[in-house]
Amino acid sequence: MKNSFKKASMLLGIVMTASLLFSGCSKNTSATSSDKINVGALFELTGQVASYGTSEYNAVKLYVDDVNKNGGLLGKQINLIKADNKSATDESINQATKLIVEDNVVAILGPATTGNTKAASSIALSKNIPLITPSGTSFDVTVDPNTNKVKSEIFRACYTDPYQGKVMGEFAAKDLSAKTAVIYIDDKSDYSKGLAQSFKDQFEKLGGKVIDQEAYVAGDQDFKSTLTKIKGLNADVIFIPGYYQDTAKIAKQAREMGINTPLLGGDGWDSPDLLKIAGASALNNVYYSNHFISTDPDPTVQDFIKKYKDAYGTEPDAFAALAYDSAGMLVQAIKNANSTDPAKITEALANLKNFKGVTGNISIDTQHNPIKQTVIIELKDGKQTLKKKVSAE
């Protein structure tokens, strides 16, 4: 019954989307003919990952409000049009269609997650509207895996999963002088498996040896059996490329079992809830890659943090930082193009160089990924400290 209802709902969504696409087949012109520049802000504002989308929307709005307050862009105000995909791919398609066909946006910022970005991208590509995802990290967000061709209108502000796995493999081998490693992955997660493979490739390329790989499934509660095996292997580091809901529990149980080996991970570890779940005492000798750290003394970072806290009364996370940079990249591209024509904005984004962002100096490579620094965070009693910055290749 549920499946029938779901199929009917999906069919209705497809019909509505097709109707909008056909009814809006004329070239969008109203966005450039008025005194406003229409920009879509398509994020996960409700649903399962609403915390990601809300952080990102808040940061985008902060940037746009600042631009408008200071005279606007090309003599016009930016009209930010808010859209909620409800953390669902079918709604991402519906909302992207609405933004392009009905609202005549010249570009879309968002969504936050890979799946929703890929769904919205299908519409953006068909209508030749540029889209920048702040945090869609999967490689195939910007590149078609079947043809290996770059998706011409799709860009991102974050680095890719393979890249951060490689960074952490190099960090383990060079900075921690590790010779052996165990990898502990979420067996159902492409994110986790992607990071694990690139970590292994780089670690072993530099002379290390991955002596075992274990697996869990997101939502597991008891990791002690596997951790007992891992403890007996006595590896120099344990790489756990998962999300904080699981890695926090693994870290907590590992420390309770007397495993004091360095624990390494990717940006999935980044959440205020990590400390709440694992406890401060478990979060020592922990390192993970990230896009941003709030204690970075860089004036650009500190200026952003102050503005965000003044506006929302809370400290921004990495999602907010990436979204703030996404908005900045779009504004800079429109300035460079000296036009609000979507095709010219797309061209300017592809040629963007040395944009000074919160997450580093950003240039776009040939696959529409940012070339920029990576931050490695060390946790001390659960508090983030800047271990090092890794320069862009």
Short mmCIF file of C-alpha atoms in Angstrom, two decimals, residues 54-387:
data_model
loop_
_atom_site.label_atom_id
_atom_site.label_comp_id
_atom_site.label_asym_id
_atom_site.label_seq_id
_atom_site.Cartn_x
_atom_site.Cartn_y
_atom_site.Cartn_z
CA THR A 54 19.67 25.31 7.42
CA SER A 55 23.31 26.16 8.18
CA GLU A 56 23.96 26.57 4.48
CA TYR A 57 20.90 28.69 3.75
CA ASN A 58 21.70 30.97 6.70
CA ALA A 59 25.24 31.52 5.42
CA VAL A 60 24.10 32.20 1.85
CA LYS A 61 21.53 34.72 3.07
CA LEU A 62 24.17 36.38 5.23
CA TYR A 63 26.44 36.86 2.22
CA VAL A 64 23.66 38.09 -0.06
CA ASP A 65 22.29 40.51 2.53
CA ASP A 66 25.78 41.96 2.89
CA VAL A 67 26.12 42.44 -0.88
CA ASN A 68 22.72 44.11 -1.12
CA LYS A 69 23.45 46.36 1.86
CA ASN A 70 26.61 47.53 0.15
CA GLY A 71 24.99 48.57 -3.13
CA GLY A 72 24.14 45.27 -4.77
CA LEU A 73 25.68 43.59 -7.79
CA LEU A 74 26.02 45.23 -11.22
CA GLY A 75 23.72 47.98 -9.93
CA LYS A 76 20.97 45.51 -8.97
CA GLN A 77 19.81 43.86 -5.78
CA ILE A 78 20.11 40.09 -5.48
CA ASN A 79 16.70 38.51 -4.96
CA LEU A 80 17.41 35.29 -3.06
CA ILE A 81 14.55 32.84 -3.62
CA LYS A 82 14.31 30.21 -0.89
CA ALA A 83 13.33 26.62 -1.76
CA ASP A 84 13.04 23.56 0.50
CA ASN A 85 13.75 20.15 -0.99
CA LYS A 86 12.64 18.45 2.26
CA SER A 87 15.84 16.34 2.17
CA ALA A 88 14.36 14.33 -0.73
CA THR A 89 15.55 13.82 -4.30
CA ASP A 90 12.12 14.04 -5.94
CA GLU A 91 11.45 17.33 -4.20
CA SER A 92 14.90 18.57 -5.30
CA ILE A 93 13.80 18.01 -8.88
CA ASN A 94 10.46 19.76 -8.31
CA GLN A 95 12.00 22.78 -6.59
CA ALA A 96 14.84 23.15 -9.11
CA THR A 97 12.24 23.13 -11.88
CA LYS A 98 10.16 25.78 -10.13
CA LEU A 99 13.17 28.02 -9.49
CA ILE A 100 14.25 27.89 -13.12
CA VAL A 101 10.92 27.90 -14.97
CA GLU A 102 8.70 30.01 -12.71
CA ASP A 103 11.17 32.19 -10.81
CA ASN A 104 13.64 32.70 -13.67
CA VAL A 105 16.74 32.35 -11.53
CA VAL A 106 20.10 32.92 -13.19
CA ALA A 107 21.83 30.40 -10.89
CA ILE A 108 21.13 27.98 -8.05
CA LEU A 109 23.06 27.65 -4.77
CA GLY A 110 22.70 24.19 -3.16
CA PRO A 111 21.63 21.57 -2.31
CA ALA A 112 23.84 20.34 0.54
CA THR A 113 24.00 16.59 -0.03
CA THR A 114 25.27 14.58 -2.96
CA GLY A 115 21.99 12.80 -3.76
CA ASN A 116 19.89 15.94 -3.74
CA THR A 117 22.50 17.85 -5.73
CA LYS A 118 22.56 15.18 -8.43
CA ALA A 119 18.76 15.28 -8.62
CA ALA A 120 18.62 19.08 -8.94
CA SER A 121 21.55 19.02 -11.37
CA SER A 122 19.57 17.04 -13.91
CA ILE A 123 17.20 20.02 -14.26
CA ALA A 124 19.93 22.67 -14.13
CA LEU A 125 21.82 20.90 -16.91
CA SER A 126 18.74 20.56 -19.09
CA LYS A 127 18.02 24.31 -18.76
CA ASN A 128 21.67 25.49 -18.86
CA ILE A 129 21.52 27.14 -15.45
CA PRO A 130 24.71 27.11 -13.30
CA LEU A 131 24.47 25.34 -9.94
CA ILE A 132 27.00 25.39 -7.09
CA THR A 133 26.73 22.82 -4.31
CA PRO A 134 28.52 23.81 -1.13
CA SER A 135 29.02 20.26 0.16
CA GLY A 136 28.16 17.58 -2.41
CA THR A 137 31.45 15.66 -2.16
CA SER A 138 30.93 12.64 -4.41
CA PHE A 139 33.13 12.63 -7.51
CA ASP A 140 30.17 12.14 -9.88
CA VAL A 141 28.47 15.37 -8.78
CA THR A 142 30.48 17.27 -11.38
CA VAL A 143 31.56 14.46 -13.70
CA ASP A 144 29.34 11.96 -15.53
CA PRO A 145 30.74 8.54 -14.49
CA ASN A 146 29.47 6.89 -17.67
CA THR A 147 31.09 9.26 -20.14
CA ASN A 148 33.73 10.83 -17.86
CA LYS A 149 32.63 14.20 -19.21
CA VAL A 150 32.38 17.24 -16.98
CA LYS A 151 28.82 18.40 -16.23
CA SER A 152 29.11 21.82 -17.81
CA GLU A 153 26.90 23.88 -15.45
CA ILE A 154 27.65 22.07 -12.15
CA PHE A 155 30.29 23.29 -9.66
CA ARG A 156 31.14 22.76 -6.00
CA ALA A 157 32.85 24.63 -3.15
CA CYS A 158 34.01 21.52 -1.25
CA TYR A 159 36.76 19.08 -2.12
CA THR A 160 35.94 15.51 -3.20
CA ASP A 161 35.88 12.32 -1.14
CA PRO A 162 38.91 10.77 -2.89
CA TYR A 163 40.93 13.90 -2.22
CA GLN A 164 40.41 13.96 1.54
CA GLY A 165 41.14 10.23 1.82
CA LYS A 166 44.43 10.85 0.07
CA VAL A 167 45.24 13.75 2.42
CA MET A 168 44.66 11.60 5.48
CA GLY A 169 46.73 8.73 4.06
CA GLU A 170 49.61 11.11 3.62
CA PHE A 171 49.08 12.60 7.09
CA ALA A 172 49.22 9.13 8.68
CA ALA A 173 52.41 8.15 6.86
CA LYS A 174 54.33 11.41 7.09
CA ASP A 175 53.09 13.34 10.11
CA LEU A 176 52.30 10.40 12.40
CA SER A 177 55.07 8.18 10.98
CA ALA A 178 52.62 5.30 10.91
CA LYS A 179 53.76 2.05 9.29
CA THR A 180 50.58 0.02 9.74
CA ALA A 181 46.89 0.87 9.65
CA VAL A 182 43.50 -0.75 10.11
CA ILE A 183 40.52 0.66 8.19
CA TYR A 184 37.05 0.43 9.75
CA ILE A 185 34.31 1.40 7.27
CA ASP A 186 30.55 1.80 7.02
CA ASP A 187 29.95 -1.02 4.55
CA LYS A 188 26.77 0.57 3.11
CA SER A 189 28.21 4.03 2.53
CA ASP A 190 29.80 5.09 -0.76
CA TYR A 191 31.31 8.03 1.15
CA SER A 192 33.03 5.71 3.61
CA LYS A 193 34.23 3.24 0.98
CA GLY A 194 35.54 6.03 -1.25
CA LEU A 195 37.62 7.59 1.49
CA ALA A 196 38.90 4.18 2.58
CA GLN A 197 40.17 3.29 -0.88
CA SER A 198 41.98 6.59 -1.45
CA PHE A 199 43.46 6.46 2.07
CA LYS A 200 44.79 2.95 1.42
CA ASP A 201 46.21 3.88 -1.98
CA GLN A 202 48.12 6.89 -0.64
CA PHE A 203 49.22 5.27 2.64
CA GLU A 204 50.68 2.23 0.90
CA LYS A 205 52.20 4.38 -1.84
CA LEU A 206 54.19 6.09 0.90
CA GLY A 207 55.40 2.79 2.38
CA GLY A 208 52.64 2.01 4.88
CA LYS A 209 50.64 -1.21 5.05
CA VAL A 210 46.93 -1.62 5.66
CA ILE A 211 46.91 -4.86 7.68
CA ASP A 212 43.14 -5.29 8.01
CA GLN A 213 39.80 -3.79 6.96
CA GLU A 214 36.68 -4.23 9.05
CA ALA A 215 33.10 -3.09 8.45
CA TYR A 216 30.02 -1.92 10.31
CA VAL A 217 26.62 -0.64 9.19
CA ALA A 218 25.33 2.81 10.07
CA GLY A 219 23.14 2.62 13.13
CA ASP A 220 25.01 -0.25 14.81
CA GLN A 221 25.29 0.21 18.56
CA ASP A 222 27.84 -2.35 19.77
CA PHE A 223 31.29 -2.34 18.13
CA LYS A 224 33.21 -4.18 20.85
CA SER A 225 33.59 -7.52 19.09
CA THR A 226 35.27 -5.91 16.08
CA LEU A 227 37.26 -3.53 18.26
CA THR A 228 38.60 -6.51 20.22
CA LYS A 229 40.01 -7.93 16.97
CA ILE A 230 41.39 -4.53 15.95
CA LYS A 231 43.07 -4.09 19.34
CA GLY A 232 44.90 -7.39 18.89
CA LEU A 233 46.37 -6.21 15.58
CA ASN A 234 48.20 -3.34 17.32
CA ALA A 235 48.22 -1.08 14.25
CA ASP A 236 49.81 2.35 14.39
CA VAL A 237 46.57 4.12 13.32
CA ILE A 238 42.90 3.26 12.80
CA PHE A 239 41.15 5.03 9.91
CA ILE A 240 37.36 5.32 10.39
CA PRO A 241 35.80 7.25 7.47
CA GLY A 242 32.22 7.45 8.71
CA TYR A 243 29.67 9.94 10.02
CA TYR A 244 29.75 11.28 13.57
CA GLN A 245 26.67 9.35 14.74
CA ASP A 246 28.69 6.12 14.40
CA THR A 247 32.29 7.27 14.78
CA ALA A 248 31.47 8.88 18.14
CA LYS A 249 30.24 5.55 19.47
CA ILE A 250 33.23 3.69 18.03
CA ALA A 251 35.64 6.18 19.62
CA LYS A 252 33.88 5.96 22.98
CA GLN A 253 33.89 2.14 23.05
CA ALA A 254 37.48 1.94 21.76
CA ARG A 255 38.77 4.17 24.55
CA GLU A 256 36.74 2.25 27.15
CA MET A 257 38.51 -0.91 25.91
CA GLY A 258 41.93 0.67 26.34
CA ILE A 259 42.56 1.33 22.64
CA ASN A 260 44.58 4.55 22.66
CA THR A 261 45.74 4.29 19.05
CA PRO A 262 45.31 7.46 16.94
CA LEU A 263 41.85 7.51 15.35
CA LEU A 264 41.64 9.18 11.92
CA GLY A 265 38.68 10.20 9.80
CA GLY A 266 37.19 12.58 7.27
CA ASP A 267 34.82 15.52 7.43
CA GLY A 268 31.97 13.23 8.48
CA TRP A 269 33.37 13.46 12.02
CA ASP A 270 32.60 17.18 12.15
CA SER A 271 29.59 17.85 14.36
CA PRO A 272 28.93 19.41 17.78
CA ASP A 273 27.12 16.15 18.59
CA LEU A 274 30.38 14.18 18.32
CA LEU A 275 31.41 15.45 21.76
CA LYS A 276 27.94 14.87 23.22
CA ILE A 277 27.95 11.21 22.15
CA ALA A 278 31.58 10.22 22.70
CA GLY A 279 32.46 12.36 25.72
CA ALA A 280 35.56 14.51 26.07
CA SER A 281 37.86 11.81 27.46
CA ALA A 282 37.37 9.63 24.35
CA LEU A 283 38.26 12.43 21.97
CA ASN A 284 42.00 12.69 22.35
CA ASN A 285 44.53 11.53 19.77
CA VAL A 286 41.81 11.99 17.11
CA TYR A 287 42.49 13.62 13.75
CA TYR A 288 40.22 14.32 10.80
CA SER A 289 40.18 16.36 7.62
CA ASN A 290 37.83 19.29 7.31
CA HIS A 291 37.12 22.40 5.27
CA PHE A 292 37.27 24.93 8.08
CA ILE A 293 38.04 25.45 11.76
CA SER A 294 36.59 28.31 13.77
CA THR A 295 39.83 28.89 15.71
CA ASP A 296 41.72 29.73 12.53
CA PRO A 297 43.19 33.22 13.15
CA ASP A 298 42.84 34.18 9.47
CA PRO A 299 40.99 37.56 9.40
CA THR A 300 38.61 36.33 6.67
CA VAL A 301 37.58 33.41 8.88
CA GLN A 302 37.18 35.53 11.99
CA ASP A 303 35.17 38.19 10.15
CA PHE A 304 32.77 35.51 8.88
CA ILE A 305 32.38 33.98 12.34
CA LYS A 306 31.57 37.35 13.89
CA LYS A 307 28.95 38.16 11.24
CA TYR A 308 27.36 34.73 11.54
CA LYS A 309 27.22 34.83 15.34
CA ASP A 310 25.82 38.37 15.28
CA ALA A 311 23.10 37.28 12.85
CA TYR A 312 22.15 33.90 14.27
CA GLY A 313 23.55 33.76 17.81
CA THR A 314 25.52 30.58 17.18
CA GLU A 315 28.91 29.64 15.80
CA PRO A 316 28.97 28.52 12.15
CA ASP A 317 29.94 24.99 11.20
CA ALA A 318 31.83 23.81 8.11
CA PHE A 319 28.61 23.59 6.09
CA ALA A 320 27.95 27.26 6.71
CA ALA A 321 31.51 28.16 5.74
CA LEU A 322 31.23 26.26 2.46
CA ALA A 323 27.87 27.84 1.64
CA TYR A 324 29.22 31.30 2.39
CA ASP A 325 32.02 30.61 -0.09
CA SER A 326 29.53 29.28 -2.66
CA ALA A 327 27.65 32.57 -2.56
CA GLY A 328 30.92 34.46 -2.83
CA MET A 329 32.01 32.39 -5.82
CA LEU A 330 28.75 33.15 -7.63
CA VAL A 331 28.92 36.88 -6.92
CA GLN A 332 32.54 36.99 -8.08
CA ALA A 333 31.63 35.10 -11.26
CA ILE A 334 28.82 37.55 -12.06
CA LYS A 335 31.24 40.43 -11.50
CA ASN A 336 33.86 38.81 -13.73
CA ALA A 337 31.28 38.11 -16.42
CA ASN A 338 29.83 41.60 -16.03
CA SER A 339 26.58 39.92 -16.91
CA THR A 340 23.69 37.96 -15.44
CA ASP A 341 23.37 35.76 -18.49
CA PRO A 342 23.56 32.15 -17.18
CA ALA A 343 25.90 31.04 -19.97
CA LYS A 344 28.36 33.83 -19.18
CA ILE A 345 28.13 33.11 -15.43
CA THR A 346 28.91 29.44 -16.16
CA GLU A 347 31.94 30.44 -18.20
CA ALA A 348 33.14 32.79 -15.45
CA LEU A 349 32.76 30.08 -12.80
CA ALA A 350 34.81 27.66 -14.89
CA ASN A 351 37.57 30.28 -15.10
CA LEU A 352 37.42 31.43 -11.45
CA LYS A 353 40.90 31.96 -9.99
CA ASN A 354 42.17 32.87 -6.51
CA PHE A 355 38.83 33.71 -4.95
CA LYS A 356 39.55 34.56 -1.30
CA GLY A 357 37.08 32.44 0.66
CA VAL A 358 36.56 31.41 4.26
CA THR A 359 37.73 27.89 3.40
CA GLY A 360 40.80 29.09 1.52
CA ASN A 361 41.87 30.64 -1.76
CA ILE A 362 39.73 28.95 -4.39
CA SER A 363 40.44 28.28 -8.05
CA ILE A 364 38.25 25.97 -10.12
CA ASP A 365 39.90 23.03 -11.88
CA THR A 366 38.92 21.40 -15.16
CA GLN A 367 36.46 19.08 -13.39
CA HIS A 368 34.74 22.01 -11.63
CA ASN A 369 36.25 21.18 -8.23
CA PRO A 370 37.88 23.83 -6.04
CA ILE A 371 41.64 23.82 -5.74
CA LYS A 372 42.24 24.96 -2.15
CA GLN A 373 43.74 24.05 1.20
CA THR A 374 42.55 21.28 3.51
CA VAL A 375 42.43 21.62 7.28
CA ILE A 376 43.43 18.75 9.58
CA ILE A 377 41.83 19.03 12.99
CA GLU A 378 43.17 17.44 16.18
CA LEU A 379 40.76 16.87 19.07
CA LYS A 380 42.02 17.51 22.59
CA ASP A 381 39.44 16.58 25.23
CA GLY A 382 36.90 16.97 22.44
CA LYS A 383 37.94 20.50 21.54
CA GLN A 384 39.04 21.29 18.01
CA THR A 385 42.60 22.49 17.48
CA LEU A 386 44.27 23.25 14.19
CA LYS A 387 46.85 20.50 13.56
#
